[in-house]
XYZ file of C-alpha atoms in Angstrom:
513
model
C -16.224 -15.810 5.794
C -14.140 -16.258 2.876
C -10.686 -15.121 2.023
C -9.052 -12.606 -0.852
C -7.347 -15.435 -2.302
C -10.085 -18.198 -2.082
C -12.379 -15.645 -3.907
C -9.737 -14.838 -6.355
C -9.313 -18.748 -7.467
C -13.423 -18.176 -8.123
C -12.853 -15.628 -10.155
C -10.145 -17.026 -11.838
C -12.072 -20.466 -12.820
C -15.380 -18.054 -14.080
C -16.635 -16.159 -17.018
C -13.854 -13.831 -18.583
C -14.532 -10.920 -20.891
C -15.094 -7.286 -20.877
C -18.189 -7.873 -20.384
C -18.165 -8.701 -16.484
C -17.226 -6.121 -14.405
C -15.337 -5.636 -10.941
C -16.565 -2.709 -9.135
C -14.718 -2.042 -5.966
C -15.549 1.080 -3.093
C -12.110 2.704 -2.486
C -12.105 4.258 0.962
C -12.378 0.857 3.781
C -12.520 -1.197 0.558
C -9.462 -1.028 -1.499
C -7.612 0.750 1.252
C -7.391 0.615 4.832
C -8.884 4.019 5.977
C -10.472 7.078 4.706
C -8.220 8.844 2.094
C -9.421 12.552 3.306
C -7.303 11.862 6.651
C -3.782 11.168 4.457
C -4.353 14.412 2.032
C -4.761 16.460 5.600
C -1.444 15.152 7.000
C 0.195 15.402 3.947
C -0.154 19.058 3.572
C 0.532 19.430 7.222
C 3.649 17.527 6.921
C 4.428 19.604 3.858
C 3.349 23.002 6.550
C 0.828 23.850 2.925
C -1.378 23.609 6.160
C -0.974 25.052 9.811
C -3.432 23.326 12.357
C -4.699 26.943 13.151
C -5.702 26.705 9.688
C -8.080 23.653 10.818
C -9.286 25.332 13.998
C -10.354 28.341 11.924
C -12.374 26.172 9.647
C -13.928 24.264 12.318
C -14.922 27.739 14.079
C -15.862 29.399 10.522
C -18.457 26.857 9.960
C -21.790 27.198 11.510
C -22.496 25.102 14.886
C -24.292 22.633 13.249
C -21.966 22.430 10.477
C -19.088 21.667 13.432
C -21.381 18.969 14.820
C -21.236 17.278 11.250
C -17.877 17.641 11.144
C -17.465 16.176 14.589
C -20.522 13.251 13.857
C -18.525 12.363 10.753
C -15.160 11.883 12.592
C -16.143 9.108 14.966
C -18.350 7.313 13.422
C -17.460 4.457 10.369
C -21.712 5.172 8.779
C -22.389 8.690 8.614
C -24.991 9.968 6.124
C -24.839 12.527 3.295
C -24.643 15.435 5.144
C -22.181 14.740 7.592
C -20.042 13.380 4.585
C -20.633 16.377 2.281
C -19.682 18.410 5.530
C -16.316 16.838 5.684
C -15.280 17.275 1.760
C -16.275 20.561 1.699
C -14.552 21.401 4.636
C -11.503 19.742 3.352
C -12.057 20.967 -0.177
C -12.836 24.485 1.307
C -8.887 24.697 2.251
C -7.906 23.775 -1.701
C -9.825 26.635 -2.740
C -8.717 27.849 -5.925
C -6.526 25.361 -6.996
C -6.927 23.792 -10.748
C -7.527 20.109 -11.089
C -4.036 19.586 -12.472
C -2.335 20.951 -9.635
C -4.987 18.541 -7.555
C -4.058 15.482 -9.364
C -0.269 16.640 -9.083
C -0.886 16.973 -5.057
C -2.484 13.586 -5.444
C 0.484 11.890 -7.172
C 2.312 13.127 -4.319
C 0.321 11.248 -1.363
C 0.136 8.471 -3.440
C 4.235 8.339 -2.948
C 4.483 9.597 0.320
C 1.448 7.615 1.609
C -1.673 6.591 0.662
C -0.103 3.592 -1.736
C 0.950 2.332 1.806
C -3.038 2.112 2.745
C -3.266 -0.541 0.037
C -4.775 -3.529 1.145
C -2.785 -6.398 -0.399
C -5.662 -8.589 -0.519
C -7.774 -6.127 -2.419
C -4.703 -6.242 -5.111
C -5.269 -9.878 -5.590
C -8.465 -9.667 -6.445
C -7.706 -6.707 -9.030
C -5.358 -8.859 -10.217
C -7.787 -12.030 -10.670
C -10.098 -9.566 -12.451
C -7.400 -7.856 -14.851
C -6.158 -11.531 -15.472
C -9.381 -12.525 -16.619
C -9.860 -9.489 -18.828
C -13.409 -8.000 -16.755
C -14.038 -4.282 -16.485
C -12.398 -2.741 -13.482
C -14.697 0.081 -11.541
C -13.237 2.522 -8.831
C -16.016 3.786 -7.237
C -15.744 6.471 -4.324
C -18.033 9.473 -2.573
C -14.558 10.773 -2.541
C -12.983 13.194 -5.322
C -11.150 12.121 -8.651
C -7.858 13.603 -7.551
C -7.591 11.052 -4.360
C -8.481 8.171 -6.341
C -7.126 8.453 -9.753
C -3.327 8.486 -9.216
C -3.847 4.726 -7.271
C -6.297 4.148 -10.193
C -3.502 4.463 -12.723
C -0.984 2.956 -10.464
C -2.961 -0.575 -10.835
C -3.876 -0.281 -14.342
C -7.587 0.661 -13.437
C -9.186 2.658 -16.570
C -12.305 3.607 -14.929
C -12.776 5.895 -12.025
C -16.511 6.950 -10.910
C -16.396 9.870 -8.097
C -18.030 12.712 -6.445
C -17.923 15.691 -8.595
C -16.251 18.525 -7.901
C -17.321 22.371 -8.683
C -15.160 24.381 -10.746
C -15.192 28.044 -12.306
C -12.968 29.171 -14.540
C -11.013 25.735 -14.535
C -10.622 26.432 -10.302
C -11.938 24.659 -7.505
C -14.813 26.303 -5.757
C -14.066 24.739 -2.712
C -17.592 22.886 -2.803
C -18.714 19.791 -4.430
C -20.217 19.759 -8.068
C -23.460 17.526 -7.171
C -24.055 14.763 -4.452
C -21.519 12.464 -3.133
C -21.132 8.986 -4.844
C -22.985 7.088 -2.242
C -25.919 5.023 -1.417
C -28.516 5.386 -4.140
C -26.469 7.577 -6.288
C -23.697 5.178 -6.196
C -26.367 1.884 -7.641
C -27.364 4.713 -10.222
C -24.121 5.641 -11.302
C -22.917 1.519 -11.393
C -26.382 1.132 -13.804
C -25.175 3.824 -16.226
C -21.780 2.912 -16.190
C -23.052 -0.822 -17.335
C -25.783 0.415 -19.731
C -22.507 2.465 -21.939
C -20.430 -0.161 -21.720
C -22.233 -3.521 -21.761
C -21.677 -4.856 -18.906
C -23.867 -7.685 -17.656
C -25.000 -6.784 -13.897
C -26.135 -10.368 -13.213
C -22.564 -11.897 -13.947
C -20.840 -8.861 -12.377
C -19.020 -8.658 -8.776
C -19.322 -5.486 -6.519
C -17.137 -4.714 -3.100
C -17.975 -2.594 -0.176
C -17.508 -1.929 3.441
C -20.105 0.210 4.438
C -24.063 0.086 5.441
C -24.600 3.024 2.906
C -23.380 0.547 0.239
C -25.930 -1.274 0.070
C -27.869 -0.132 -2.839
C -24.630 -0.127 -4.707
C -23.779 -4.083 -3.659
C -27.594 -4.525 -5.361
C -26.846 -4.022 -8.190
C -24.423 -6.866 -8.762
C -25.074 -10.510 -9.715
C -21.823 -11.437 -7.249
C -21.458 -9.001 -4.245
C -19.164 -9.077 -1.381
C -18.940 -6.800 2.071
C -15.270 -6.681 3.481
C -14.499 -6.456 7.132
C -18.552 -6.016 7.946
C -20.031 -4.954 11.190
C -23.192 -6.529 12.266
C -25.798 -4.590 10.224
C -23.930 -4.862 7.281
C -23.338 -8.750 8.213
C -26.714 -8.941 8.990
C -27.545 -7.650 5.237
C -24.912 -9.554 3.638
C -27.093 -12.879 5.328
C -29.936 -12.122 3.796
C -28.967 -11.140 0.248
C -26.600 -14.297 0.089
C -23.510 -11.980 -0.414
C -20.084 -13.275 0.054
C -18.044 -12.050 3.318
C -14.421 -11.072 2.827
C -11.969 -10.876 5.705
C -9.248 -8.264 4.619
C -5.716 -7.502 6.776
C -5.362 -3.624 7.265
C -2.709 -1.739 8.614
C -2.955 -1.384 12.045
C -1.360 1.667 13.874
C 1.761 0.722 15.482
C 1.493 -0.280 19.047
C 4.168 1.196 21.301
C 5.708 -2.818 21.160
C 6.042 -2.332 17.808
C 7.835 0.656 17.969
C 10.311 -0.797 20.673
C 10.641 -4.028 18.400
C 11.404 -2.052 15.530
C 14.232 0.380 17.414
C 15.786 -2.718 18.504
C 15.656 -4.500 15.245
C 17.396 -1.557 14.042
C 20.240 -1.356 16.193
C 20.096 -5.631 16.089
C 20.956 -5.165 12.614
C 24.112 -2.390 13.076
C 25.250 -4.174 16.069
C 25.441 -7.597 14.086
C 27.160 -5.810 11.207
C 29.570 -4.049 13.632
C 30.578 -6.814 15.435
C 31.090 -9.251 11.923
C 33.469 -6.141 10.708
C 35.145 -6.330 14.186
C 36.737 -9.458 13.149
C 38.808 -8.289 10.960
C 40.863 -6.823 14.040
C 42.042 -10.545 15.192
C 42.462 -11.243 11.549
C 39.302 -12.625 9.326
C 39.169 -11.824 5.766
C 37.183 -8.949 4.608
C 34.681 -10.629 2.771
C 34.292 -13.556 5.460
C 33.825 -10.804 8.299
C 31.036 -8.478 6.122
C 28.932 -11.694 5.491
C 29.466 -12.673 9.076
C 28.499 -9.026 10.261
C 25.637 -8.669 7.787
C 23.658 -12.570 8.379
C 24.266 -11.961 12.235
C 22.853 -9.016 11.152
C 19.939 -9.840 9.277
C 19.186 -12.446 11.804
C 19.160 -10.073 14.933
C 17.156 -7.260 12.807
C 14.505 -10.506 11.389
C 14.331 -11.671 15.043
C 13.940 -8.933 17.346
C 11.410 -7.052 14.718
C 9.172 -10.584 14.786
C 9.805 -11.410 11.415
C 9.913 -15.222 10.168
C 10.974 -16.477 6.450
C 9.201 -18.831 4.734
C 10.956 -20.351 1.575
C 10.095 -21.924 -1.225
C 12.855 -23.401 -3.895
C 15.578 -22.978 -1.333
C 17.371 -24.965 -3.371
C 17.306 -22.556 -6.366
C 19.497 -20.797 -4.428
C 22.838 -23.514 -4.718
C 21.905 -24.475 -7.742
C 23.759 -22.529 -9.524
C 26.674 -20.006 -8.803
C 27.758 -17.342 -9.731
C 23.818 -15.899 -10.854
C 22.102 -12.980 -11.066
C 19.626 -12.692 -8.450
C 16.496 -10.723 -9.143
C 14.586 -9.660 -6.533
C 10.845 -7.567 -6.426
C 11.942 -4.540 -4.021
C 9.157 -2.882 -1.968
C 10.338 -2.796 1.586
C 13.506 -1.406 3.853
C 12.994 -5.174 5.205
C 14.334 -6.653 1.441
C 17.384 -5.436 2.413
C 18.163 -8.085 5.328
C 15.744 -10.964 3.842
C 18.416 -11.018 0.689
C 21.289 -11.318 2.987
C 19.883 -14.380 4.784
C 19.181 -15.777 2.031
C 21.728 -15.563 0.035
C 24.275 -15.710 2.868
C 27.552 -15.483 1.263
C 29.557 -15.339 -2.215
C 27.732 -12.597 -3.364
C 27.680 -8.304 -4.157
C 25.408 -6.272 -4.802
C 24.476 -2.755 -5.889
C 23.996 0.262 -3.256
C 23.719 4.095 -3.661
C 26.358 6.249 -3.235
C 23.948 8.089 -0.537
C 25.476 5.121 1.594
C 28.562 5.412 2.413
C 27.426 8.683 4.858
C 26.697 5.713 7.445
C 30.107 4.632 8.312
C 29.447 1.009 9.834
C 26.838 -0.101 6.178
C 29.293 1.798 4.246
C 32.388 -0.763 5.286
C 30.362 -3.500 4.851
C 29.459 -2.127 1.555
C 33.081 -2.099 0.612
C 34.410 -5.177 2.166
C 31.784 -6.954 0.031
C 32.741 -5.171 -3.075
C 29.502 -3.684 -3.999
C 29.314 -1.021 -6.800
C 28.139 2.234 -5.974
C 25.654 3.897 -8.426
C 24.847 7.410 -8.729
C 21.510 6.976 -10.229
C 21.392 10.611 -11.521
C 24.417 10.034 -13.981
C 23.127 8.149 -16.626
C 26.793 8.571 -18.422
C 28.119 5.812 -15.928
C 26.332 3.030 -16.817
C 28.872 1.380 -19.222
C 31.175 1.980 -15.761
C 28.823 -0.009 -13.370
C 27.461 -2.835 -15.833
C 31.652 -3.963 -16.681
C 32.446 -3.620 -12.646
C 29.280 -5.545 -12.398
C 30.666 -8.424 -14.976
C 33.943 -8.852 -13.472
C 32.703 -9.568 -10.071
C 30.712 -12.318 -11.599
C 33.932 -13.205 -13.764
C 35.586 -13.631 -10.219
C 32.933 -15.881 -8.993
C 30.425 -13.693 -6.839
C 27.042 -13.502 -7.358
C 24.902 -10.479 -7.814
C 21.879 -9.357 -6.329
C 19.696 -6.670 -7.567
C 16.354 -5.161 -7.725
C 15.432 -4.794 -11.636
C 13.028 -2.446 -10.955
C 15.689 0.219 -9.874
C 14.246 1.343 -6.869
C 11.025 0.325 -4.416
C 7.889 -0.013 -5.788
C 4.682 1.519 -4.686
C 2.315 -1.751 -4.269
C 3.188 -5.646 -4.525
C 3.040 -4.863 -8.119
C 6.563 -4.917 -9.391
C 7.221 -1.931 -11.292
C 9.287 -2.028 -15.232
C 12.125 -3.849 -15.094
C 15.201 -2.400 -16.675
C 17.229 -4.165 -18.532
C 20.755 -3.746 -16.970
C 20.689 -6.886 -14.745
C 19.789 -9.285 -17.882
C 22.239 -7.526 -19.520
C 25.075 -8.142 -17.042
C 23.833 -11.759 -16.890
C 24.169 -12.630 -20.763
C 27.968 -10.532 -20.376
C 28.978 -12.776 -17.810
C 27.767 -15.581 -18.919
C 25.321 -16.554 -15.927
C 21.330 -17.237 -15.415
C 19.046 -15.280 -13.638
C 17.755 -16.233 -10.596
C 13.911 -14.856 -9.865
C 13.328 -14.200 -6.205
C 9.899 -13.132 -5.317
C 9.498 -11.754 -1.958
C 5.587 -11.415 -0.275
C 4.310 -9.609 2.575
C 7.377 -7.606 3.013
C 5.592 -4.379 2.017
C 2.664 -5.700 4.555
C 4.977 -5.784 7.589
C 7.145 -2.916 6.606
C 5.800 0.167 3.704
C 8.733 1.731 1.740
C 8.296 4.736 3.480
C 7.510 3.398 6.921
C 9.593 3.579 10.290
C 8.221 0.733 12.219
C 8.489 -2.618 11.290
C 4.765 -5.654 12.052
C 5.923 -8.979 13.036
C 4.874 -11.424 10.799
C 6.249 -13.970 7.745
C 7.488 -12.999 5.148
C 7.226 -15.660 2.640
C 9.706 -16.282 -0.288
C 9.586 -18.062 -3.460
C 13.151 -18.785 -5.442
C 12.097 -19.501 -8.829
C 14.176 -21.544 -11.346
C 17.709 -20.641 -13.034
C 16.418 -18.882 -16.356
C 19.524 -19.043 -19.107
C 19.541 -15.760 -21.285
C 22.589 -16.461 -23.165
C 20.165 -17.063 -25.966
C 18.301 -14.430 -26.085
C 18.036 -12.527 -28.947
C 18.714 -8.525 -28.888
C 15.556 -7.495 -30.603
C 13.602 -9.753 -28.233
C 15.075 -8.426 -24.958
C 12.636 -6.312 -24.205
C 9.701 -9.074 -24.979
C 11.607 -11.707 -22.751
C 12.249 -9.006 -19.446
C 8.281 -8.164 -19.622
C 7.634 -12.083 -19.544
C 10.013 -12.328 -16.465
C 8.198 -9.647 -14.734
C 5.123 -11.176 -15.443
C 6.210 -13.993 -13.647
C 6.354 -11.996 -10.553
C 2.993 -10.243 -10.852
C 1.282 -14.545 -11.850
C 3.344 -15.424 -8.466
C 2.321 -13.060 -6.403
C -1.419 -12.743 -7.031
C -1.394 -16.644 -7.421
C 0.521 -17.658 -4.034
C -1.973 -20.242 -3.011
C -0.541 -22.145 -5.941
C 2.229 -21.886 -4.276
C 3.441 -25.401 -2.526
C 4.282 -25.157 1.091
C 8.182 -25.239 1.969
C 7.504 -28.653 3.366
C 5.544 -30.001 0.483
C 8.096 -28.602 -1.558
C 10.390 -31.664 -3.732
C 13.658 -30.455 -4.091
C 14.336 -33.452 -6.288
C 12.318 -32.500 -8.789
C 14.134 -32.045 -11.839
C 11.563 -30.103 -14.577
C 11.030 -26.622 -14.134
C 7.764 -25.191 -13.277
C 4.957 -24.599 -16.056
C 5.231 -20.589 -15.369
C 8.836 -20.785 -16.263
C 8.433 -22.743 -19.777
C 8.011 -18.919 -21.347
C 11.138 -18.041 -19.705
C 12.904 -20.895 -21.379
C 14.952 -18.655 -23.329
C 14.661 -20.750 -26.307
C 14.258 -19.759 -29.735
């Protein structure tokens, strides 16, 4: 049994081109789950949908219709019938919608949840593919309006799916033709490669499911994720590669526990820092007392471990701009341990309505931003230079807010900005596994390590204006190589803190004209 990343240096040290294509299953394969299940909670979350709207489905359909329903539900294989029972069931209660309102409710889970079903090792190996230029494939039994918006998200052009009927630009409620599956699925990979060119024999397909099968034929390089025995079994005798993927495992009642005390850990650290001030501390010295007592009580009591990498990078040089790749509620404490003290930061003016975060806030002179007044930005970018003109540091997320998948989103340029202002470098921080242990949206926090890599001081006093935009892209860029190259990535022990050249990623960062 191999893993994501091992298979991703393969694919990295093979043929590139167009010509090769990467044609990954979405539901068990590219996320953790069945999509169907998020869309239903969604709307029942958003009360679109009542659960006596479910019961009277169930009962409307006929009794062996139910039993499909019910066959489907527990078991992981089901066949065509059972699975075109459950999409039209579920499509049945969309009736009447068009497909732009779909696609617009699909946009929506993708925020609220299904981006969280990502499997981060199926995003490396997207990666390794898009790096080397192949042909990306989504391929699904389920409908274009729960895979396209994650589709788009990753930079995926095609999409292959199960049709859906429409009249009069309206959903039926019923499916347009058979589900992408089994036979259909091979048939639908062998026209996709006969308009496009792609060679089969060099090509790579991913699946998790015994109906796959015929689909993972069809490729010269398969590989079954997370396979039971059958599909082992199969996998054995076609020579196919086996992939071990992490999912996203429903939170045990520990974890919930762990994560209510991590939470109050963290307020109770920050609290009693602040407290200090009563016997006399400094301000400043009490907030980054409170908040790395803090941090560390949140960190420890959720089961959370660092791992760094350039720690160093961190001393180097001060005052800095520190950039940091925000996708989790846990960045938030991993930036103050790290950074420990002599340093600000941004925060929203949403806040200061939590009294004990909002003193901290203030005693560590961060600047608040309204992010829906655009008119203040002049305001926060010279508050943000003369903090660094006093000789604090700034953290910041360039992205503006978190991002969906370990994919950094754009990077504005305000930070890079403030840094050529003041005078200062920028400091990449790239964070991993953070979004693994805790989702954007999530409530609960996974023990686990989060593992950290502080890049080199990049100098942008040279840059030129009309290349700004050019020279933030290749910083980001140096997030996305970073992240889907980690194994590259020297172990904090095997790391030489001596060494004086930067990095070979960095030499585009140089700044240099």
């Amino acid at each position: 049994m191999s893993t994501a990343e091992d298979y991703a240096e393969e694919i990295l040290h093979g043929p590139a081109g167009p010509q090769i294509g990467a044609f990954l299953d979405f539901d068990g394969t590219l996320i953790d789950g069945f999509s169907v299940n998020e869309f239903v909670l969604n709307r029942l979350r958003h009360r679109e949908l009542m659960p006596r709207d479910l019961v009277r489905g169930v009962l409307g359909t006929s009794p062996l219709g139910a039993y499909r329903l019910a066959r489907a539900g527990i078991g992981k294989e089901t066949c065509d019938r059972d699975l075109r029972a459950v999409y039209e069931f579920a499509l049945a209660l969309l009736s009447g919608r068009t497909e732009t309102e779909l696609l617009q409710f699909g946009r929506r889970v993708l925020w609220e949840g299904l981006a969280g079903k990502l499997r981060k090792d199926a995003w490396t190996l997207v990666q390794a593919h898009q790096r080397m230029g192949h042909s990306v494939v989504l391929l699904s039994a389920a409908t274009r309006y729960q895979v396209a918006p994650l589709a788009d998200h990753l930079g995926i052009e095609h999409v292959l799916c199960s049709p859906l009927e429409t009249l009069d630009g309206r959903l039926t409620g019923r499916l347009g033709g058979p589900p992408l599956r089994g036979p259909v699925k091979a048939q639908a990979v062998d026209a996709f490669a006969a308009e496009h060119g792609i060679e089969l024999t060099l090509s790579h397909a991913y699946a998790d499911s015994l109906d796959d099968i015929p689909f993972l034929e069809t490729a010269g390089r398969s590989c079954v994720v997370n396979p039971g025995k059958e599909l082992s079994r199969a996998a054995a005798e076609h020579g196919w590669h086996v992939l071990h993927m992490d999912g996203r495992p429903v939170p045990s009642p520990i974890t919930f526990a762990r994560s209510v005390a991590a939470g109050g850990g963290m307020l109770t650290g920050v609290g009693t820092g602040l407290g200090t001030v009563l016997v006399g501390a400094d301000r400043r010295r009490a907030a980054e007392l409170g908040l790395r007592f803090g941090s560390d009580l949140c960190l420890g009591l959720a089961g959370v471990r660092l791992r760094v990498t350039g720690e160093e990078n961190l001393w180097l040089h001060r005052p800095a701009v520190f950039l940091v790749n925000h996708q989790s509620p846990l960045d938030a404490p991993i930036v103050s341990r790290l950074l420990e003290r002599g340093y600000t930061g941004f925060a929203k003016k949403e806040a200061r309505r939590f009294p004990v975060l909002a003193q901290a806030a203030e005693f560590l002179e961060m600047v608040f931003v309204d992010r829906g007044s655009a008119a203040r930005t002049p305001e926060v970018i010279d508050s943000a230079v003369r903090r660094l003109a006093a000789g604090l540091s700034l953290a910041i997320a360039p992205e503006g807010s978190r991002s969906l998948t370990p994919s950094p989103g754009p990077f504005k340029k305000g930070a890079f900005l403030v840094a050529k202002r003041a005078g200062v470098p920028v400091v990449p921080i790239v964070i991993r596994n953070s979004g693994q242990l805790m989702w954007r949206n999530a409530k609960t926090i996974r023990p686990g390590v989060v593992e950290v890599v502080v890049h080199d001081p990049i100098d942008v006093g040279s840059w030129k204006v009309r290349d700004f935009g050019r020279k933030v892209e290749e910083v980001r860029r140096l997030y996305i190589d970073t992240l889907s190259r980690w194994q590259e990535i020297p172990a904090p022990d095997e790391a030489d803190p001596a060494a004086g050249e930067p990095a070979p990623a960095m030499a585009a960062e140089s700044g240099e004209e």
